[in-house]
Amino acid sequence: MANNPLTPGIAAGRHSSEVLDRNFADLHPPLDRHEALVAADRCYFCHDAPCVTACPTTIDIPLFIRQIATGTSEAAARTIFDQNILGGMCARACPTETLCEEACVREVAEGRPVEIGRLQRFATDTMMAREGHPYGRAEKTGKRVAVVGAGPAGLACAHRLAMHGHEVFVFDARLRPGGLNEYGIASYKTVDGFAQAEVEWLLGIGGIKMEQGTRLSDGLDLDALIKDHDAVFLGIGLAGVNALRVEGAELPGVDDAVDFIAELRQAEDLSNLAVGRNVVVVGGGMTAIDAAVQSRLLGAETATIVYRRGRDRMSASRYEQDLATSKGVRIVTNARPVRVIGNGAVQEVEFEYTRDGAGGLEDTGETFRLAADQVFKAIGQTLEDAPDALEIDGGKIKVDGSGRTSVPGVWAGGDCASGGDDLTVTAVAEGRDAAEDMHNAILAGREMVIETPRPGE
Amino acid sequence: MANLACEFVGIRSPNPFWLASAPPTDKEYNVRRAFEAGWGGVVWKTLGEEGPPIVNVNGPRYGAVWGADRRLLGLNNIELITDRPLETNLQEIKTVKRDYPDRAVVVSLMVPCVEDAWKAILPLVEDTGADGIELNFGCPHGMSERGMGSAVGQVPDYIEMVTRWCKQITRMPVIVKLTPNITDIRYPARASRAGGADAVSLINTVSSITSVNLDTYSPEPSIDGKGTHGGFCGPAVKPIALNMVAQIASDPESEGLPISGIGGVTTWRDAAEFLTLGAGNVQVCTAAMTYGFRIVQEMISGLGDWMDEKGHASVDDIVGRAVPNFTDWQYLNLNYVTKARIDQDLCIGCGRCFAVCEDTSHQAIAMNPGRKFEVIDEECVACNLCINVCPVEDCITMEELAPGTVDPRTGQDVVADYGNWTTHPNNPGACAAE
């Protein structure tokens, strides 16, 4: 092996393929049948269960767990998919520790919640391993709907619309559909090409036409979309990234964390993927954690997350922070970058300590430097390519409770829309709910409304 | 340290834990292992009359009912009595008893209901030096179709007749093992006493089908696609056994008749409960068949510790201690009023108490904002269901209303005096208190 974690600069192949395989294996391996039964038995079948309230897609968790416990995992999957067609990915990617599992009464009682996420994966995996798709389509309505963006919001929206009998056209900018499921989630949370397999499975409902490689800024036009379709849904995510506005930020070796994560997910062979010996990640969210952890797993000697505020203000959950430290990531808080130092390439980053003052964050005047061959910026994403006609609110497309934008006939959901929380599961909920509103709106003018029962009703 | 040594119908054993007549006591090899593990005695698996050995099925002999994590809650079996030659068993019994003189060795027997059959076998058993015999009038499967086992135990006259023969033929103590597959267990117990039995042991297994295979539509355990009823045992049958033991212990007609308690004894606590309801010792099978013989260690230490804590020096001190408190419904105190109380600090907010009370009981629990569950005294009948379903121990308790306070449900004062149905004004047959 030519390289190792101590190889200077940015280099590929710091670990052998065997080590890389092990490092990037499933973070939470699937439960086998007996493990699932034991885990399911811990559920108390709460009345008006707090876990359901905590789930952005309102999955009937006690019911699906009871269905697992009684040996009917496919019925359990149906309970999940009725509310969340991307329940397979959400089982893997959801920060359950801050959602359903945090609300679990057994977390209250014993500090050890029912393993809802892994049980959900058990159920959804069981059904997805089966031939075919579990949902059928209502009688064709003859209506055409455009969905821009094949991320969680767009896919959930497209599926629900197809189920209601509409013809759906999905336009996506990337080479592959899936959005952040395909490009943004840490590799060890969704192994074995699950994101693509899930999209293929979802499309099994029929009536959804996918077009990859088209974006609103290039070839797509909102007015044309509105004209050609009965409704339009925008689930375009946040394609831009915030810039690091400090001296030296343009030096080679200063990269966007989202690009690194995407590259890693798309890499055919991880031993060809280069990473710095000393990696510094600036930010405090999930992107920062994913970039730092995966740097370590690739073979970086050190990976340090630097966040400008305290730990409790990091948007990454405590669980994710602990995961990072368990992988050898150091987390430095209350410090902000003031300059990137290097001669032709980044060598060090200088930080200044901060504190919470009366007028907000203050510098303390004390500085320190961290050695860095590679710096990842993970300080937030921004809306890009949003059509001018749309009203923007807080940097996002303004929507009402049903996902309607300021432009009639145009809905939006997911990260690009106002009011969300940047979670996959929230994007699914918004896409689904927008689809229901679009369905009602599209058919409102018709004499005979074809009532298609919502799943689970 | 409490003395666990026992004497049951004159048979001594170092502790009250015997292995019941069943597969674990079918061979010398097993019984030696049991004695090495610490069991106080065994009842050797049932011997039949001399002749061609018994034939068992060659498919599964056991069916099961599982709880969470495949914990065995109940076992059913369709195994018959020993299928080994009589002579082999007798020889082994003799050897084991010789090597373990301090342990109880009782031999279970099942031969046809003719006196000659008993006359033939009893001297042979006596020759082994065994401490006593147990008449298997309980097995509900297989042998009962041939007029033995529970077919005898279900007819008190037969019990009395065979018991009398045995008492006349042998000097050994005779224990009659009763089947629970009968309406009133007191009748076979009375018949045993009338026949001169030294003791009864109960319960034998409960007739059962553990499950049905929903692919083949065959009852389990399935033998080539067909199933038959078996005998159910294990933790699930304990409540049935406890009641039957208590019924006999409190029946004036069989007063003083020693009882060997059997049925789902799994821990020291189960054993203690049987003893307090009148059993002089206990017999165990399923727990051993689930975990092996080593469990007796926990039973010995647990029972001893509890007796020490309560200040009981010997097993005799606890036998029957709960019997005076076992009574008929008509004598329960109707003036005793309680209300459920939910400890808000212990409550984890699952809401199960609310769900069951609202759906299946008396709508006596309110779900207040913040998932705060509170009892509505005006509706609470103190049924206990909320406590039974609450996953947190001691979170919900029953609080007695003090005499003189008003029960908000009935609007009536709580009366200090004991008052039962026999004198209740709503009872058409009430007799005035004298």
Tab-separated table of C-alpha atoms in Angstrom, chain A residues 61-331:
chain	number	residue	atom	x	y	z
A	61	ILE	CA	-45.455	3.376	15.047
A	62	PRO	CA	-47.106	1.250	17.771
A	63	LEU	CA	-49.258	-0.408	15.119
A	64	PHE	CA	-46.405	-1.273	12.795
A	65	ILE	CA	-44.338	-2.594	15.689
A	66	ARG	CA	-47.226	-4.761	16.839
A	67	GLN	CA	-47.555	-6.044	13.296
A	68	ILE	CA	-43.873	-7.020	13.362
A	69	ALA	CA	-44.346	-8.671	16.746
A	70	THR	CA	-47.164	-10.800	15.373
A	71	GLY	CA	-45.156	-11.936	12.390
A	72	THR	CA	-46.762	-9.715	9.775
A	73	SER	CA	-43.877	-7.539	8.684
A	74	GLU	CA	-45.410	-6.724	5.337
A	75	ALA	CA	-48.495	-5.334	7.001
A	76	ALA	CA	-46.084	-3.330	9.139
A	77	ALA	CA	-44.370	-2.019	6.024
A	78	ARG	CA	-47.721	-1.036	4.608
A	79	THR	CA	-48.499	0.944	7.760
A	80	ILE	CA	-45.202	2.774	7.293
A	81	PHE	CA	-45.430	3.352	3.541
A	82	ASP	CA	-49.007	4.605	3.817
A	83	GLN	CA	-47.572	7.627	5.573
A	84	ASN	CA	-44.034	7.698	4.234
A	85	ILE	CA	-43.207	6.081	0.930
A	86	LEU	CA	-39.508	6.650	1.635
A	87	GLY	CA	-39.819	4.876	4.973
A	88	GLY	CA	-36.882	2.684	4.006
A	89	MET	CA	-34.459	5.584	3.740
A	90	CYS	CA	-35.949	7.374	6.722
A	91	ALA	CA	-35.391	4.225	8.778
A	92	ARG	CA	-31.715	4.621	7.961
A	93	ALA	CA	-31.211	8.360	7.827
A	94	CYS	CA	-33.644	9.821	10.355
A	95	PRO	CA	-32.073	11.267	13.485
A	96	THR	CA	-34.441	9.036	15.466
A	97	GLU	CA	-32.659	10.066	18.653
A	98	THR	CA	-34.214	13.497	18.315
A	99	LEU	CA	-37.542	12.325	16.889
A	100	CYS	CA	-39.520	9.140	17.619
A	101	GLU	CA	-36.947	7.454	19.844
A	102	GLU	CA	-36.424	10.561	21.929
A	103	ALA	CA	-40.166	10.664	22.572
A	104	CYS	CA	-40.407	6.929	23.357
A	105	VAL	CA	-41.669	6.354	26.888
A	106	ARG	CA	-38.982	3.752	27.402
A	107	GLU	CA	-36.409	6.473	26.776
A	108	VAL	CA	-38.141	8.337	29.592
A	109	ALA	CA	-38.249	5.235	31.770
A	110	GLU	CA	-34.895	3.616	31.142
A	111	GLY	CA	-32.868	5.787	28.802
A	112	ARG	CA	-33.174	3.036	26.225
A	113	PRO	CA	-35.944	3.576	23.712
A	114	VAL	CA	-37.608	0.982	21.524
A	115	GLU	CA	-35.410	0.693	18.437
A	116	ILE	CA	-38.017	2.237	16.175
A	117	GLY	CA	-35.633	3.088	13.346
A	118	ARG	CA	-34.187	-0.385	13.074
A	119	LEU	CA	-37.639	-1.959	13.357
A	120	GLN	CA	-38.879	0.293	10.589
A	121	ARG	CA	-35.953	-0.839	8.471
A	122	PHE	CA	-36.755	-4.470	9.227
A	123	ALA	CA	-40.330	-4.035	8.042
A	124	THR	CA	-39.589	-1.949	4.968
A	125	ASP	CA	-36.669	-4.159	3.909
A	126	THR	CA	-38.943	-7.183	4.172
A	127	MET	CA	-41.499	-5.733	1.823
A	128	MET	CA	-38.989	-4.190	-0.561
A	129	ALA	CA	-37.284	-7.552	-0.953
A	130	ARG	CA	-40.535	-8.831	-2.414
A	131	GLU	CA	-41.305	-8.704	-6.118
A	132	GLY	CA	-43.380	-5.801	-7.288
A	133	HIS	CA	-44.743	-2.644	-5.778
A	134	PRO	CA	-47.411	-2.690	-3.059
A	135	TYR	CA	-49.496	0.263	-4.294
A	136	GLY	CA	-51.759	0.497	-7.266
A	137	ARG	CA	-52.945	3.578	-9.148
A	138	ALA	CA	-56.409	5.052	-9.190
A	139	GLU	CA	-58.219	5.396	-12.474
A	140	LYS	CA	-56.323	7.738	-14.765
A	141	THR	CA	-57.376	11.364	-14.394
A	142	GLY	CA	-55.768	12.566	-17.588
A	143	LYS	CA	-54.032	15.286	-15.594
A	144	ARG	CA	-50.341	16.041	-15.959
A	145	VAL	CA	-48.149	17.206	-13.112
A	146	ALA	CA	-44.543	18.388	-13.209
A	147	VAL	CA	-42.229	17.712	-10.286
A	148	VAL	CA	-38.896	19.489	-10.286
A	149	GLY	CA	-36.281	17.717	-8.189
A	150	ALA	CA	-36.138	13.985	-7.517
A	151	GLY	CA	-35.153	14.291	-3.878
A	152	PRO	CA	-37.253	13.052	-0.958
A	153	ALA	CA	-39.883	15.773	-1.357
A	154	GLY	CA	-40.201	15.377	-5.109
A	155	LEU	CA	-40.313	11.592	-5.012
A	156	ALA	CA	-42.883	11.480	-2.229
A	157	CYS	CA	-44.991	14.007	-4.105
A	158	ALA	CA	-44.659	12.148	-7.408
A	159	HIS	CA	-45.623	8.817	-5.863
A	160	ARG	CA	-48.723	10.162	-4.185
A	161	LEU	CA	-49.817	11.948	-7.342
A	162	ALA	CA	-49.259	8.825	-9.436
A	163	MET	CA	-51.310	6.880	-6.930
A	164	HIS	CA	-54.160	9.324	-7.434
A	165	GLY	CA	-54.076	8.596	-11.154
A	166	HIS	CA	-52.216	11.619	-12.438
A	167	GLU	CA	-49.418	11.475	-14.973
A	168	VAL	CA	-46.240	12.716	-13.368
A	169	PHE	CA	-43.139	14.147	-15.032
A	170	VAL	CA	-40.102	14.453	-12.805
A	171	PHE	CA	-37.194	16.678	-13.832
A	172	ASP	CA	-33.945	16.328	-11.929
A	173	ALA	CA	-30.620	18.110	-12.286
A	174	ARG	CA	-28.316	15.293	-11.301
A	175	LEU	CA	-27.145	12.215	-13.095
A	176	ARG	CA	-29.101	10.005	-10.722
A	177	PRO	CA	-32.410	10.563	-8.947
A	178	GLY	CA	-32.694	10.619	-5.178
A	179	GLY	CA	-31.413	14.063	-4.302
A	180	LEU	CA	-29.712	14.109	-0.940
A	181	ASN	CA	-30.662	10.459	-0.422
A	182	GLU	CA	-28.252	9.693	-3.243
A	183	TYR	CA	-25.752	12.501	-2.822
A	184	GLY	CA	-25.989	13.810	0.700
A	185	ILE	CA	-26.358	11.067	3.292
A	186	ALA	CA	-23.280	9.506	4.845
A	187	SER	CA	-22.264	6.351	3.075
A	188	TYR	CA	-22.406	4.069	6.111
A	189	LYS	CA	-26.067	4.952	6.683
A	190	THR	CA	-27.224	3.729	3.321
A	191	VAL	CA	-25.065	0.953	2.018
A	192	ASP	CA	-25.360	-1.307	-1.016
A	193	GLY	CA	-26.890	1.236	-3.345
A	194	PHE	CA	-30.050	1.458	-1.304
A	195	ALA	CA	-30.971	4.975	-2.469
A	196	GLN	CA	-31.150	3.918	-6.125
A	197	ALA	CA	-32.907	0.675	-5.286
A	198	GLU	CA	-35.483	2.633	-3.334
A	199	VAL	CA	-36.145	5.028	-6.214
A	200	GLU	CA	-36.583	2.116	-8.601
A	201	TRP	CA	-38.953	0.458	-6.187
A	202	LEU	CA	-40.924	3.677	-5.733
A	203	LEU	CA	-41.231	4.129	-9.489
A	204	GLY	CA	-42.726	0.656	-9.626
A	205	ILE	CA	-46.122	2.268	-9.089
A	206	GLY	CA	-46.020	3.452	-12.700
A	207	GLY	CA	-47.155	6.725	-14.209
A	208	ILE	CA	-43.967	8.577	-13.293
A	209	LYS	CA	-41.594	9.650	-16.047
A	210	MET	CA	-38.103	10.619	-14.959
A	211	GLU	CA	-35.838	13.040	-16.763
A	212	GLN	CA	-32.345	13.445	-15.371
A	213	GLY	CA	-29.915	16.258	-16.128
A	214	THR	CA	-32.384	19.108	-16.459
A	215	ARG	CA	-32.480	22.062	-14.132
A	216	LEU	CA	-34.473	25.255	-13.818
A	217	SER	CA	-31.481	27.408	-14.716
A	218	ASP	CA	-30.743	25.343	-17.776
A	219	GLY	CA	-33.477	24.175	-20.100
A	220	LEU	CA	-36.394	24.257	-17.715
A	221	ASP	CA	-38.679	27.227	-17.453
A	222	LEU	CA	-41.322	27.639	-14.808
A	223	ASP	CA	-43.756	29.409	-17.124
A	224	ALA	CA	-43.453	26.603	-19.654
A	225	LEU	CA	-43.920	24.017	-16.946
A	226	ILE	CA	-47.058	25.742	-15.719
A	227	LYS	CA	-48.364	25.968	-19.256
A	228	ASP	CA	-47.728	22.312	-20.060
A	229	HIS	CA	-48.996	20.865	-16.794
A	230	ASP	CA	-52.017	21.052	-14.523
A	231	ALA	CA	-49.780	21.655	-11.517
A	232	VAL	CA	-46.104	22.056	-10.677
A	233	PHE	CA	-44.211	20.964	-7.592
A	234	LEU	CA	-40.763	22.334	-6.791
A	235	GLY	CA	-38.532	20.204	-4.628
A	236	ILE	CA	-35.250	21.675	-5.767
A	237	GLY	CA	-33.427	21.596	-2.467
A	238	LEU	CA	-30.623	23.985	-1.609
A	239	ALA	CA	-28.085	23.734	-4.390
A	240	GLY	CA	-25.770	26.543	-3.291
A	241	VAL	CA	-23.330	26.597	-0.391
A	242	ASN	CA	-22.341	29.447	1.858
A	243	ALA	CA	-18.898	30.849	1.231
A	244	LEU	CA	-16.185	31.089	3.847
A	245	ARG	CA	-15.462	34.787	3.883
A	246	VAL	CA	-11.935	34.799	5.250
A	247	GLU	CA	-8.502	35.383	3.835
A	248	GLY	CA	-7.128	32.373	2.020
A	249	ALA	CA	-10.514	30.714	1.487
A	250	GLU	CA	-9.733	30.380	-2.210
A	251	LEU	CA	-6.647	28.232	-1.604
A	252	PRO	CA	-6.627	24.740	-3.111
A	253	GLY	CA	-7.639	22.243	-0.496
A	254	VAL	CA	-10.540	24.357	0.749
A	255	ASP	CA	-13.599	22.448	-0.443
A	256	ASP	CA	-17.321	22.232	0.069
A	257	ALA	CA	-18.290	19.428	2.453
A	258	VAL	CA	-21.384	18.607	0.403
A	259	ASP	CA	-19.234	17.969	-2.674
A	260	PHE	CA	-16.934	15.678	-0.711
A	261	ILE	CA	-19.891	13.740	0.651
A	262	ALA	CA	-21.452	13.469	-2.803
A	263	GLU	CA	-18.181	12.354	-4.349
A	264	LEU	CA	-17.789	9.745	-1.673
A	265	ARG	CA	-21.279	8.406	-2.295
A	266	GLN	CA	-20.641	8.194	-6.020
A	267	ALA	CA	-17.155	6.704	-5.769
A	268	GLU	CA	-16.863	3.301	-7.404
A	269	ASP	CA	-13.766	2.514	-5.377
A	270	LEU	CA	-13.135	4.369	-2.128
A	271	SER	CA	-9.416	3.616	-2.276
A	272	ASN	CA	-9.228	6.059	-5.200
A	273	LEU	CA	-10.811	8.846	-3.186
A	274	ALA	CA	-8.282	11.345	-1.849
A	275	VAL	CA	-8.517	12.907	1.569
A	276	GLY	CA	-6.203	15.145	3.570
A	277	ARG	CA	-3.873	13.904	6.286
A	278	ASN	CA	-5.186	16.624	8.578
A	279	VAL	CA	-8.763	17.597	7.877
A	280	VAL	CA	-10.539	20.585	9.375
A	281	VAL	CA	-14.290	20.910	9.030
A	282	VAL	CA	-15.964	24.226	9.698
A	283	GLY	CA	-19.596	23.958	10.777
A	284	GLY	CA	-21.871	22.368	13.316
A	285	GLY	CA	-24.522	20.442	11.447
A	286	MET	CA	-24.980	16.977	10.052
A	287	THR	CA	-22.939	17.856	6.982
A	288	ALA	CA	-19.968	18.745	9.180
A	289	ILE	CA	-20.288	15.490	11.098
A	290	ASP	CA	-20.620	13.389	7.954
A	291	ALA	CA	-17.611	15.039	6.312
A	292	ALA	CA	-15.407	14.690	9.392
A	293	VAL	CA	-16.386	11.112	10.194
A	294	GLN	CA	-15.969	9.946	6.633
A	295	SER	CA	-12.588	11.687	6.407
A	296	ARG	CA	-11.448	9.652	9.360
A	297	LEU	CA	-12.894	6.472	7.898
A	298	LEU	CA	-11.046	7.145	4.636
A	299	GLY	CA	-7.803	7.398	6.576
A	300	ALA	CA	-7.250	11.005	7.602
A	301	GLU	CA	-4.858	11.073	10.542
A	302	THR	CA	-6.850	13.830	12.201
A	303	ALA	CA	-10.273	15.320	11.585
A	304	THR	CA	-11.397	18.316	13.591
A	305	ILE	CA	-14.781	19.961	13.559
A	306	VAL	CA	-14.685	23.598	14.561
A	307	TYR	CA	-17.953	25.273	15.432
A	308	ARG	CA	-18.392	28.878	16.350
A	309	ARG	CA	-20.830	28.331	19.207
A	310	GLY	CA	-21.205	25.819	22.042
A	311	ARG	CA	-21.982	22.128	21.639
A	312	ASP	CA	-25.562	22.561	22.669
A	313	ARG	CA	-26.097	24.903	19.733
A	314	MET	CA	-24.829	22.459	17.139
A	315	SER	CA	-27.642	21.292	14.905
A	316	ALA	CA	-26.081	17.825	14.792
A	317	SER	CA	-27.633	15.730	17.532
A	318	ARG	CA	-25.750	14.661	20.598
A	319	TYR	CA	-25.859	11.135	19.230
A	320	GLU	CA	-24.161	12.257	16.014
A	321	GLN	CA	-21.572	14.233	17.965
A	322	ASP	CA	-20.783	11.153	20.011
A	323	LEU	CA	-20.605	9.051	16.874
A	324	ALA	CA	-18.037	11.497	15.493
A	325	THR	CA	-15.886	11.462	18.605
A	326	SER	CA	-16.080	7.665	18.706
A	327	LYS	CA	-14.533	7.663	15.242
A	328	GLY	CA	-11.680	9.840	16.437
A	329	VAL	CA	-13.079	13.184	15.358
A	330	ARG	CA	-12.213	16.096	17.632
A	331	ILE	CA	-14.885	18.694	18.185
